[in-house]
Each structure stands twice: as structure tokens, then as C-alpha cells.
Amino acid sequence: MATYEYVCSGCGPYDVALPMGGATPYRDCPECGGPARRIFSAPSLSRVGRALAEALDREERSRDAPEVVRDVH
Ligand SMILES: [Zn+2]
């Protein structure tokens, strides 16, 4: 889980705990149900999360590549 920050124009900022990579640009505000916009202001956490997501993405791609090579042989 990672903590994401959103801000509602009526209620102000609030945090939501979501699975890594599960954040959407907008969420319904838990207070008033209005649209709340995501803020990208958690520097260390979001940087680690992004690096981790990119690393996992690369790993998935490199795992696929050997399969293709093996099919050719
Ligand atoms: Zn609100």
C-alpha cells in the first residue's frame, strides 16, 4: 500500500491508502462526494513508488524476451 494525497476544493487535502500504482488522477471526496484532485507532493514515497513500478515493468519485459528467443531455437 502507498499513501496518496488528494485535495477537494471544498474540504481541502486528505490522504488515501491505495495499492501501489492504484491511484487515479481524481477520486470522490470522502466528505462531500465531490471530485478531488490528486496532488503529487509526497516526494520520497512517490519517487520510490515510481522507481519500483519502472523496475517491475522492466523485469516483466526482460522476462518475456527470453521466451521469444527460446521459441526461435
Ligand atoms: Zn469534499
PDB file of N, CA and C and ligand atoms in Angstrom:
ATOM      1  N   MET A   1       0.839  -1.198   0.000  1.00  0.00           N
ATOM      2  CA  MET A   1       0.000   0.000   0.000  1.00  0.00           C
ATOM      3  C   MET A   1       0.875   1.250   0.000  1.00  0.00           C
ATOM      4  N   ALA A   2       0.366   2.297  -0.613  1.00  0.00           N
ATOM      5  CA  ALA A   2       1.053   3.589  -0.602  1.00  0.00           C
ATOM      6  C   ALA A   2       0.019   4.654  -0.262  1.00  0.00           C
ATOM      7  N   THR A   3       0.489   5.734   0.310  1.00  0.00           N
ATOM      8  CA  THR A   3      -0.418   6.814   0.666  1.00  0.00           C
ATOM      9  C   THR A   3      -0.389   7.877  -0.428  1.00  0.00           C
ATOM     10  N   TYR A   4      -1.560   8.210  -0.939  1.00  0.00           N
ATOM     11  CA  TYR A   4      -1.687   9.222  -1.965  1.00  0.00           C
ATOM     12  C   TYR A   4      -2.451  10.408  -1.410  1.00  0.00           C
ATOM     13  N   GLU A   5      -2.091  11.590  -1.871  1.00  0.00           N
ATOM     14  CA  GLU A   5      -2.720  12.805  -1.359  1.00  0.00           C
ATOM     15  C   GLU A   5      -3.650  13.383  -2.417  1.00  0.00           C
ATOM     16  N   TYR A   6      -4.848  13.712  -1.986  1.00  0.00           N
ATOM     17  CA  TYR A   6      -5.834  14.340  -2.866  1.00  0.00           C
ATOM     18  C   TYR A   6      -6.304  15.633  -2.221  1.00  0.00           C
ATOM     19  N   VAL A   7      -6.810  16.539  -3.043  1.00  0.00           N
ATOM     20  CA  VAL A   7      -7.374  17.759  -2.478  1.00  0.00           C
ATOM     21  C   VAL A   7      -8.760  17.998  -3.066  1.00  0.00           C
ATOM     22  N   CYS A   8      -9.718  18.238  -2.173  1.00  0.00           N
ATOM     23  CA  CYS A   8     -11.075  18.593  -2.565  1.00  0.00           C
ATOM     24  C   CYS A   8     -11.194  20.114  -2.490  1.00  0.00           C
ATOM     25  N   SER A   9     -11.823  20.705  -3.478  1.00  0.00           N
ATOM     26  CA  SER A   9     -11.928  22.174  -3.489  1.00  0.00           C
ATOM     27  C   SER A   9     -12.765  22.666  -2.315  1.00  0.00           C
ATOM     28  N   GLY A  10     -13.671  21.834  -1.816  1.00  0.00           N
ATOM     29  CA  GLY A  10     -14.499  22.244  -0.692  1.00  0.00           C
ATOM     30  C   GLY A  10     -13.924  21.872   0.669  1.00  0.00           C
ATOM     31  N   CYS A  11     -13.290  20.698   0.779  1.00  0.00           N
ATOM     32  CA  CYS A  11     -12.880  20.170   2.084  1.00  0.00           C
ATOM     33  C   CYS A  11     -11.379  20.224   2.311  1.00  0.00           C
ATOM     34  N   GLY A  12     -10.609  20.485   1.277  1.00  0.00           N
ATOM     35  CA  GLY A  12      -9.176  20.549   1.454  1.00  0.00           C
ATOM     36  C   GLY A  12      -8.512  19.202   1.225  1.00  0.00           C
ATOM     37  N   PRO A  13      -7.229  19.106   1.565  1.00  0.00           N
ATOM     38  CA  PRO A  13      -6.466  17.891   1.269  1.00  0.00           C
ATOM     39  C   PRO A  13      -6.797  16.733   2.195  1.00  0.00           C
ATOM     40  N   TYR A  14      -6.653  15.521   1.680  1.00  0.00           N
ATOM     41  CA  TYR A  14      -6.797  14.320   2.500  1.00  0.00           C
ATOM     42  C   TYR A  14      -5.939  13.210   1.901  1.00  0.00           C
ATOM     43  N   ASP A  15      -5.601  12.206   2.709  1.00  0.00           N
ATOM     44  CA  ASP A  15      -4.762  11.097   2.268  1.00  0.00           C
ATOM     45  C   ASP A  15      -5.598   9.842   2.059  1.00  0.00           C
ATOM     46  N   VAL A  16      -5.206   9.054   1.073  1.00  0.00           N
ATOM     47  CA  VAL A  16      -5.861   7.772   0.829  1.00  0.00           C
ATOM     48  C   VAL A  16      -4.791   6.697   0.703  1.00  0.00           C
ATOM     49  N   ALA A  17      -4.982   5.581   1.357  1.00  0.00           N
ATOM     50  CA  ALA A  17      -4.073   4.439   1.208  1.00  0.00           C
ATOM     51  C   ALA A  17      -4.597   3.539   0.110  1.00  0.00           C
ATOM     52  N   LEU A  18      -3.778   3.348  -0.926  1.00  0.00           N
ATOM     53  CA  LEU A  18      -4.184   2.543  -2.078  1.00  0.00           C
ATOM     54  C   LEU A  18      -3.063   1.583  -2.436  1.00  0.00           C
ATOM     55  N   PRO A  19      -3.391   0.500  -3.143  1.00  0.00           N
ATOM     56  CA  PRO A  19      -2.320  -0.382  -3.620  1.00  0.00           C
ATOM     57  C   PRO A  19      -1.357   0.401  -4.510  1.00  0.00           C
ATOM     58  N   MET A  20      -0.103   0.006  -4.523  1.00  0.00           N
ATOM     59  CA  MET A  20       0.899   0.692  -5.329  1.00  0.00           C
ATOM     60  C   MET A  20       0.454   0.769  -6.783  1.00  0.00           C
ATOM     61  N   GLY A  21       0.439   1.985  -7.323  1.00  0.00           N
ATOM     62  CA  GLY A  21       0.020   2.163  -8.702  1.00  0.00           C
ATOM     63  C   GLY A  21      -1.488   2.204  -8.881  1.00  0.00           C
ATOM     64  N   GLY A  22      -2.241   2.160  -7.784  1.00  0.00           N
ATOM     65  CA  GLY A  22      -3.697   2.124  -7.878  1.00  0.00           C
ATOM     66  C   GLY A  22      -4.345   3.489  -7.820  1.00  0.00           C
ATOM     67  N   ALA A  23      -3.547   4.543  -7.767  1.00  0.00           N
ATOM     68  CA  ALA A  23      -4.111   5.883  -7.644  1.00  0.00           C
ATOM     69  C   ALA A  23      -4.626   6.376  -8.990  1.00  0.00           C
ATOM     70  N   THR A  24      -5.769   7.039  -8.950  1.00  0.00           N
ATOM     71  CA  THR A  24      -6.325   7.655 -10.147  1.00  0.00           C
ATOM     72  C   THR A  24      -6.170   9.166 -10.025  1.00  0.00           C
ATOM     73  N   PRO A  25      -6.175   9.918 -11.134  1.00  0.00           N
ATOM     74  CA  PRO A  25      -5.997  11.373 -11.051  1.00  0.00           C
ATOM     75  C   PRO A  25      -7.095  12.052 -10.238  1.00  0.00           C
ATOM     76  N   TYR A  26      -8.279  11.489 -10.242  1.00  0.00           N
ATOM     77  CA  TYR A  26      -9.395  12.066  -9.488  1.00  0.00           C
ATOM     78  C   TYR A  26     -10.091  10.981  -8.678  1.00  0.00           C
ATOM     79  N   ARG A  27     -10.592  11.365  -7.512  1.00  0.00           N
ATOM     80  CA  ARG A  27     -11.380  10.465  -6.670  1.00  0.00           C
ATOM     81  C   ARG A  27     -12.544  11.254  -6.100  1.00  0.00           C
ATOM     82  N   ASP A  28     -13.586  10.544  -5.697  1.00  0.00           N
ATOM     83  CA  ASP A  28     -14.667  11.218  -4.994  1.00  0.00           C
ATOM     84  C   ASP A  28     -14.201  11.567  -3.591  1.00  0.00           C
ATOM     85  N   CYS A  29     -14.490  12.777  -3.158  1.00  0.00           N
ATOM     86  CA  CYS A  29     -14.129  13.202  -1.813  1.00  0.00           C
ATOM     87  C   CYS A  29     -14.938  12.389  -0.801  1.00  0.00           C
ATOM     88  N   PRO A  30     -14.267  11.852   0.239  1.00  0.00           N
ATOM     89  CA  PRO A  30     -14.992  11.051   1.234  1.00  0.00           C
ATOM     90  C   PRO A  30     -15.925  11.903   2.093  1.00  0.00           C
ATOM     91  N   GLU A  31     -15.700  13.215   2.133  1.00  0.00           N
ATOM     92  CA  GLU A  31     -16.515  14.096   2.967  1.00  0.00           C
ATOM     93  C   GLU A  31     -17.799  14.522   2.248  1.00  0.00           C
ATOM     94  N   CYS A  32     -17.636  15.067   1.031  1.00  0.00           N
ATOM     95  CA  CYS A  32     -18.786  15.659   0.350  1.00  0.00           C
ATOM     96  C   CYS A  32     -19.142  14.925  -0.942  1.00  0.00           C
ATOM     97  N   GLY A  33     -18.325  13.948  -1.369  1.00  0.00           N
ATOM     98  CA  GLY A  33     -18.622  13.201  -2.576  1.00  0.00           C
ATOM     99  C   GLY A  33     -18.267  13.939  -3.856  1.00  0.00           C
ATOM    100  N   GLY A  34     -17.713  15.143  -3.715  1.00  0.00           N
ATOM    101  CA  GLY A  34     -17.316  15.922  -4.887  1.00  0.00           C
ATOM    102  C   GLY A  34     -15.991  15.421  -5.444  1.00  0.00           C
ATOM    103  N   PRO A  35     -15.608  15.920  -6.623  1.00  0.00           N
ATOM    104  CA  PRO A  35     -14.350  15.485  -7.233  1.00  0.00           C
ATOM    105  C   PRO A  35     -13.145  16.045  -6.484  1.00  0.00           C
ATOM    106  N   ALA A  36     -12.208  15.188  -6.153  1.00  0.00           N
ATOM    107  CA  ALA A  36     -10.961  15.610  -5.514  1.00  0.00           C
ATOM    108  C   ALA A  36      -9.815  15.270  -6.457  1.00  0.00           C
ATOM    109  N   ARG A  37      -8.876  16.175  -6.534  1.00  0.00           N
ATOM    110  CA  ARG A  37      -7.777  16.040  -7.487  1.00  0.00           C
ATOM    111  C   ARG A  37      -6.543  15.506  -6.763  1.00  0.00           C
ATOM    112  N   ARG A  38      -5.787  14.630  -7.424  1.00  0.00           N
ATOM    113  CA  ARG A  38      -4.580  14.079  -6.810  1.00  0.00           C
ATOM    114  C   ARG A  38      -3.477  15.127  -6.782  1.00  0.00           C
ATOM    115  N   ILE A  39      -2.736  15.169  -5.677  1.00  0.00           N
ATOM    116  CA  ILE A  39      -1.577  16.058  -5.558  1.00  0.00           C
ATOM    117  C   ILE A  39      -0.326  15.206  -5.595  1.00  0.00           C
ATOM    118  N   PHE A  40       0.653  15.632  -6.372  1.00  0.00           N
ATOM    119  CA  PHE A  40       1.916  14.909  -6.430  1.00  0.00           C
ATOM    120  C   PHE A  40       2.925  15.609  -5.529  1.00  0.00           C
ATOM    121  N   SER A  41       2.745  15.457  -4.234  1.00  0.00           N
ATOM    122  CA  SER A  41       3.587  16.223  -3.319  1.00  0.00           C
ATOM    123  C   SER A  41       4.238  15.353  -2.257  1.00  0.00           C
ATOM    124  N   ALA A  42       4.207  14.040  -2.415  1.00  0.00           N
ATOM    125  CA  ALA A  42       4.899  13.175  -1.467  1.00  0.00           C
ATOM    126  C   ALA A  42       6.217  12.751  -2.103  1.00  0.00           C
ATOM    127  N   PRO A  43       7.250  13.582  -2.006  1.00  0.00           N
ATOM    128  CA  PRO A  43       8.447  13.404  -2.838  1.00  0.00           C
ATOM    129  C   PRO A  43       9.131  12.058  -2.678  1.00  0.00           C
ATOM    130  N   SER A  44       9.484  11.665  -1.446  1.00  0.00           N
ATOM    131  CA  SER A  44      10.264  10.437  -1.294  1.00  0.00           C
ATOM    132  C   SER A  44       9.425   9.221  -1.653  1.00  0.00           C
ATOM    133  N   LEU A  45       8.205   9.171  -1.149  1.00  0.00           N
ATOM    134  CA  LEU A  45       7.375   7.993  -1.348  1.00  0.00           C
ATOM    135  C   LEU A  45       7.020   7.806  -2.815  1.00  0.00           C
ATOM    136  N   SER A  46       6.602   8.885  -3.489  1.00  0.00           N
ATOM    137  CA  SER A  46       6.179   8.729  -4.874  1.00  0.00           C
ATOM    138  C   SER A  46       7.377   8.431  -5.771  1.00  0.00           C
ATOM    139  N   ARG A  47       8.567   8.963  -5.403  1.00  0.00           N
ATOM    140  CA  ARG A  47       9.740   8.674  -6.225  1.00  0.00           C
ATOM    141  C   ARG A  47      10.101   7.197  -6.104  1.00  0.00           C
ATOM    142  N   VAL A  48      10.062   6.664  -4.899  1.00  0.00           N
ATOM    143  CA  VAL A  48      10.349   5.249  -4.690  1.00  0.00           C
ATOM    144  C   VAL A  48       9.308   4.402  -5.411  1.00  0.00           C
ATOM    145  N   GLY A  49       8.043   4.801  -5.303  1.00  0.00           N
ATOM    146  CA  GLY A  49       6.981   4.038  -5.942  1.00  0.00           C
ATOM    147  C   GLY A  49       7.137   4.005  -7.450  1.00  0.00           C
ATOM    148  N   ARG A  50       7.512   5.156  -8.024  1.00  0.00           N
ATOM    149  CA  ARG A  50       7.668   5.226  -9.468  1.00  0.00           C
ATOM    150  C   ARG A  50       8.868   4.384  -9.903  1.00  0.00           C
ATOM    151  N   ALA A  51       9.977   4.469  -9.163  1.00  0.00           N
ATOM    152  CA  ALA A  51      11.167   3.686  -9.492  1.00  0.00           C
ATOM    153  C   ALA A  51      10.856   2.203  -9.404  1.00  0.00           C
ATOM    154  N   LEU A  52      10.097   1.829  -8.383  1.00  0.00           N
ATOM    155  CA  LEU A  52       9.742   0.418  -8.206  1.00  0.00           C
ATOM    156  C   LEU A  52       8.861  -0.047  -9.356  1.00  0.00           C
ATOM    157  N   ALA A  53       7.891   0.760  -9.728  1.00  0.00           N
ATOM    158  CA  ALA A  53       6.991   0.398 -10.820  1.00  0.00           C
ATOM    159  C   ALA A  53       7.759   0.249 -12.126  1.00  0.00           C
ATOM    160  N   GLU A  54       8.724   1.152 -12.365  1.00  0.00           N
ATOM    161  CA  GLU A  54       9.524   1.059 -13.589  1.00  0.00           C
ATOM    162  C   GLU A  54      10.408  -0.183 -13.557  1.00  0.00           C
ATOM    163  N   ALA A  55      10.962  -0.486 -12.405  1.00  0.00           N
ATOM    164  CA  ALA A  55      11.816  -1.670 -12.284  1.00  0.00           C
ATOM    165  C   ALA A  55      11.011  -2.941 -12.543  1.00  0.00           C
ATOM    166  N   LEU A  56       9.810  -3.010 -11.987  1.00  0.00           N
ATOM    167  CA  LEU A  56       8.956  -4.178 -12.199  1.00  0.00           C
ATOM    168  C   LEU A  56       8.555  -4.287 -13.662  1.00  0.00           C
ATOM    169  N   ASP A  57       8.308  -3.138 -14.287  1.00  0.00           N
ATOM    170  CA  ASP A  57       7.933  -3.112 -15.692  1.00  0.00           C
ATOM    171  C   ASP A  57       9.069  -3.668 -16.549  1.00  0.00           C
ATOM    172  N   ARG A  58      10.302  -3.211 -16.253  1.00  0.00           N
ATOM    173  CA  ARG A  58      11.466  -3.701 -16.992  1.00  0.00           C
ATOM    174  C   ARG A  58      11.634  -5.197 -16.791  1.00  0.00           C
ATOM    175  N   GLU A  59      11.429  -5.645 -15.553  1.00  0.00           N
ATOM    176  CA  GLU A  59      11.606  -7.056 -15.252  1.00  0.00           C
ATOM    177  C   GLU A  59      10.614  -7.897 -16.052  1.00  0.00           C
ATOM    178  N   GLU A  60       9.371  -7.420 -16.157  1.00  0.00           N
ATOM    179  CA  GLU A  60       8.356  -8.142 -16.915  1.00  0.00           C
ATOM    180  C   GLU A  60       8.761  -8.258 -18.382  1.00  0.00           C
ATOM    181  N   ARG A  61       9.255  -7.143 -18.924  1.00  0.00           N
ATOM    182  CA  ARG A  61       9.647  -7.143 -20.332  1.00  0.00           C
ATOM    183  C   ARG A  61      10.825  -8.078 -20.570  1.00  0.00           C
ATOM    184  N   SER A  62      11.837  -8.036 -19.658  1.00  0.00           N
ATOM    185  CA  SER A  62      13.026  -8.871 -19.862  1.00  0.00           C
ATOM    186  C   SER A  62      12.686 -10.339 -19.644  1.00  0.00           C
ATOM    187  N   ARG A  63      11.634 -10.607 -18.839  1.00  0.00           N
ATOM    188  CA  ARG A  63      11.199 -11.988 -18.666  1.00  0.00           C
ATOM    189  C   ARG A  63      10.549 -12.509 -19.941  1.00  0.00           C
ATOM    190  N   ASP A  64       9.879 -11.629 -20.666  1.00  0.00           N
ATOM    191  CA  ASP A  64       9.214 -12.041 -21.896  1.00  0.00           C
ATOM    192  C   ASP A  64      10.219 -12.315 -23.016  1.00  0.00           C
ATOM    193  N   ALA A  65      11.273 -11.530 -23.078  1.00  0.00           N
ATOM    194  CA  ALA A  65      12.222 -11.619 -24.184  1.00  0.00           C
ATOM    195  C   ALA A  65      12.832 -13.004 -24.350  1.00  0.00           C
ATOM    196  N   PRO A  66      13.381 -13.624 -23.269  1.00  0.00           N
ATOM    197  CA  PRO A  66      13.998 -14.957 -23.431  1.00  0.00           C
ATOM    198  C   PRO A  66      13.012 -15.993 -23.979  1.00  0.00           C
ATOM    199  N   GLU A  67      11.731 -15.847 -23.644  1.00  0.00           N
ATOM    200  CA  GLU A  67      10.727 -16.786 -24.141  1.00  0.00           C
ATOM    201  C   GLU A  67      10.677 -16.750 -25.653  1.00  0.00           C
ATOM    202  N   VAL A  68      10.716 -15.559 -26.214  1.00  0.00           N
ATOM    203  CA  VAL A  68      10.662 -15.403 -27.668  1.00  0.00           C
ATOM    204  C   VAL A  68      11.892 -16.030 -28.304  1.00  0.00           C
ATOM    205  N   VAL A  69      13.068 -15.786 -27.703  1.00  0.00           N
ATOM    206  CA  VAL A  69      14.310 -16.337 -28.240  1.00  0.00           C
ATOM    207  C   VAL A  69      14.254 -17.862 -28.201  1.00  0.00           C
ATOM    208  N   ARG A  70      13.719 -18.403 -27.104  1.00  0.00           N
ATOM    209  CA  ARG A  70      13.670 -19.859 -26.962  1.00  0.00           C
ATOM    210  C   ARG A  70      12.758 -20.488 -28.030  1.00  0.00           C
ATOM    211  N   ASP A  71      11.683 -19.768 -28.386  1.00  0.00           N
ATOM    212  CA  ASP A  71      10.772 -20.292 -29.403  1.00  0.00           C
ATOM    213  C   ASP A  71      11.467 -20.397 -30.768  1.00  0.00           C
ATOM    214  N   VAL A  72      12.399 -19.463 -31.014  1.00  0.00           N
ATOM    215  CA  VAL A  72      13.078 -19.446 -32.309  1.00  0.00           C
ATOM    216  C   VAL A  72      13.999 -20.650 -32.433  1.00  0.00           C
ATOM    217  N   HIS A  73      14.675 -21.038 -31.332  1.00  0.00           N
ATOM    218  CA  HIS A  73      15.641 -22.149 -31.404  1.00  0.00           C
ATOM    219  C   HIS A  73      14.978 -23.488 -31.603  1.00  0.00           C
TER     220      HIS A  73
HETATM  221 ZN    ZN B   1     -15.113  17.465  -0.241  1.00  0.00          ZN
END
